[in-house]
């Protein structure tokens, strides 16, 4: 909202302070600066505030605002006097104001760094987290304007406001003075304030998704008068799923006496419906959507699923239409799935919502599925349906103009009905936030991601996202660092999802292979080796093996402490007449389940080749459909975010959470008819403590795969994820010794000097000496180089540095290219140096072109390269590799997100393929990896402490058996880029 011409011209209207936020109950509101045009809104707002709240604000009866009050509260300079308002539907529901004061509490200007702050929230909106969100935003504004502390006077009876200040996580002081509580808040963010902010964000965004997935009533806007069409299909699917709430059909073309459609009440508008509507599914042409949104917003609808197309996927005009759709919906406090969405499904027994176009609705189960593509959504649903997999929730977000995969990670993190999260993503609107949320979610349940549109320039037209400059391989490495299981295809995603949903995590990479085909066993063995697993030699049961033989062999393998998982391979039995024997598939499935449910909790997968009946039997067996089972008492105090709910006797899938090795739980097997064997286990995840990784109960269902490579790849992903879980249980840290050798303030002052008062937004590279000085503030020593524009200068430089020396060119096309002859090493005296100088200029060009330099020789070792860069999409990234061909030609480079811990640094140097070179390959002396890890931590710390440092390249870094030497360094500074993952909570605007 822009101010009128009457607004004070002292400071321009700060439109970057405007923000949409999600409140505690899942609704949205807008925070913006108050302007002179808000006088009537302010008066109307104040009239709706109770006398008690007015008394708490002004410490006296204050029934109405005077004209002077209205003028004071609507005229601000946006520096010393600032007011923010929270609006819903364009009207105020809360305000906050600060006034800068001096040490005596009198009005002041900068450099005074304290301000008095006061809030007022409409009674009808108290308890929604409005004041907490306002405090985050007004604190950020104050910090921007040089204010470091807030002072507030609160009546002791105003316990709600005292709690807002107390729970914010800022460093604060309290005292009781003259009948009121005096509070002083230090506005510098703390670890506690950031944790509080993110916990509130999680609860609010999870609640906003829950309102969409578990509505008490649904209206389908655009349900046609005749069968067919999008709206009528959604209505049919809602009814077919047995939605437990109220359903309405809405179409402005209905006759006044229409009555019902498909047995549900029919209305011409939302306003005609006498009861509240929680969710509206919009299936009308794009030009009629604004009318439908206004109708919903004015009558209290909480959320929208917009199936309508014609938005950002149609070009510039559609993008603007999409932005306006989001603005309009949020102004009423509503969130949107879509536009161009395929719909949503929630299979919870208490909801049974299918507000989608899915032709084959999935059965209830334990897998959550999010997709940005309707076509991919159809394919995934169909594949899961064929393989008997059940879903807890399904979301196809289309252009994801508002609700995104990040929101569903917030929801699934604490959803007791979801054990595995599957996401098909074509873009990441907020990559840093995605990484943070994925890391937290992956610590309690697997997150499997397929990233479409992986190559630069191929972002889908409906998605507005930051442009990344790092290759997709780097993105994949960073996802894995966050615990995300990144796979390449939707088939691999389903394969991994089924194994993770139905089987315990493996304790290690040791794999037993058994079956009735030596050839299929060898294929499985080779696939295991290719995936980095440690397979045992396959056990060939021969083609004469019976189901009982399979059962005995599987039981023996599971009981063996030398294996962590088992892959069973099976080919058809052939009778004496050459025909496959019927019914053997069902018998084999029963035998395998009998062994699996009786043995220790280790993952089992089956690779089968055209066995009659086996595919169907294992499809039923591998179903993630929730099974009824007895309820038991809690075994321990709850420790997970979803613990604490009441136990459920029926309607939920067997409980399990990925975990480390531990004692196997007891199992109770049961054998339903039709050959499908299931098992029930101890307690529901809702009423038990989180198990240690690896010890979760077996579901009694075994995933089946038609090819060895697919089964092994899924198992390998489970092995890597289990290892990540074990490591995440004891996260690394930044060593304290770094603090004693780092001059953070000195580096900050130097950066300010180098950038100057009016920095170029494009940034600037540092000269060699400037880079050396900055790196030196963080304990990183760069070996000096001296320019050698002629032979005499080279000799003088060598005399200064001391022999032996190196002579090398620094021209961009020859830099770090020893293979082109631009580097001469071990020059022991003046004559050798002069000879090398002449050879260099004769071979490669004149000194002015070559820019030769002289540098003292470093101890021999392994040449490596260390880099750090700020990517606009992924954030700060630390990279490591061997210098030259391994990293440049073969791409053998490892990456970690900044800030890096000691564990990250250790993993970084060990994760490249050429790592053996550092550890004594072929009899060479191992190098000083401890010094290399310390260097990586120092670079990480520098980039993390100073966002102005947008890139660092140390090349080469020669790592010797004792110590290391940094021979070259380049640093680039730039004004700090915007951070979307810090600061007060706000919804993104795409």
CSV table of N, CA and C in Angstrom, one decimal, residues 33 87 211 213 492 504 659 715 745 781 823 847 907:
chain,number,residue,atom,x,y,z
A,33,UNK,N,3.3,-1.0,6.9
A,33,UNK,CA,3.4,0.3,7.6
A,33,UNK,C,2.1,1.0,7.6
A,87,UNK,N,-3.5,-6.5,8.9
A,87,UNK,CA,-4.8,-6.4,8.2
A,87,UNK,C,-5.3,-7.7,7.7
A,211,UNK,N,-5.7,-27.2,7.8
A,211,UNK,CA,-7.0,-26.7,7.5
A,211,UNK,C,-7.4,-27.0,6.1
A,213,UNK,N,-6.4,-29.9,4.5
A,213,UNK,CA,-6.5,-31.3,4.3
A,213,UNK,C,-7.6,-31.9,5.2
A,492,UNK,N,12.2,-44.8,-9.3
A,492,UNK,CA,13.1,-44.9,-8.2
A,492,UNK,C,12.5,-44.4,-6.9
A,504,UNK,N,12.4,-52.1,8.2
A,504,UNK,CA,13.3,-51.3,9.1
A,504,UNK,C,14.5,-50.9,8.4
A,659,UNK,N,15.5,-46.1,12.3
A,659,UNK,CA,16.2,-46.1,13.5
A,659,UNK,C,17.5,-46.9,13.4
A,715,UNK,N,17.6,-50.4,-1.7
A,715,UNK,CA,18.2,-50.8,-0.5
A,715,UNK,C,19.5,-49.9,-0.2
A,745,UNK,N,35.9,-8.9,14.2
A,745,UNK,CA,35.6,-7.5,14.1
A,745,UNK,C,36.7,-6.8,13.1
A,781,UNK,N,46.9,-18.2,6.2
A,781,UNK,CA,48.1,-17.6,5.6
A,781,UNK,C,48.3,-18.0,4.2
A,823,UNK,N,54.4,-22.8,-15.4
A,823,UNK,CA,54.9,-22.9,-14.0
A,823,UNK,C,56.3,-23.6,-14.0
A,847,UNK,N,56.4,-10.6,-21.2
A,847,UNK,CA,56.1,-10.5,-19.8
A,847,UNK,C,54.8,-9.8,-19.5
A,907,UNK,N,34.1,-35.2,6.4
A,907,UNK,CA,33.4,-35.9,5.4
A,907,UNK,C,33.8,-35.3,4.0
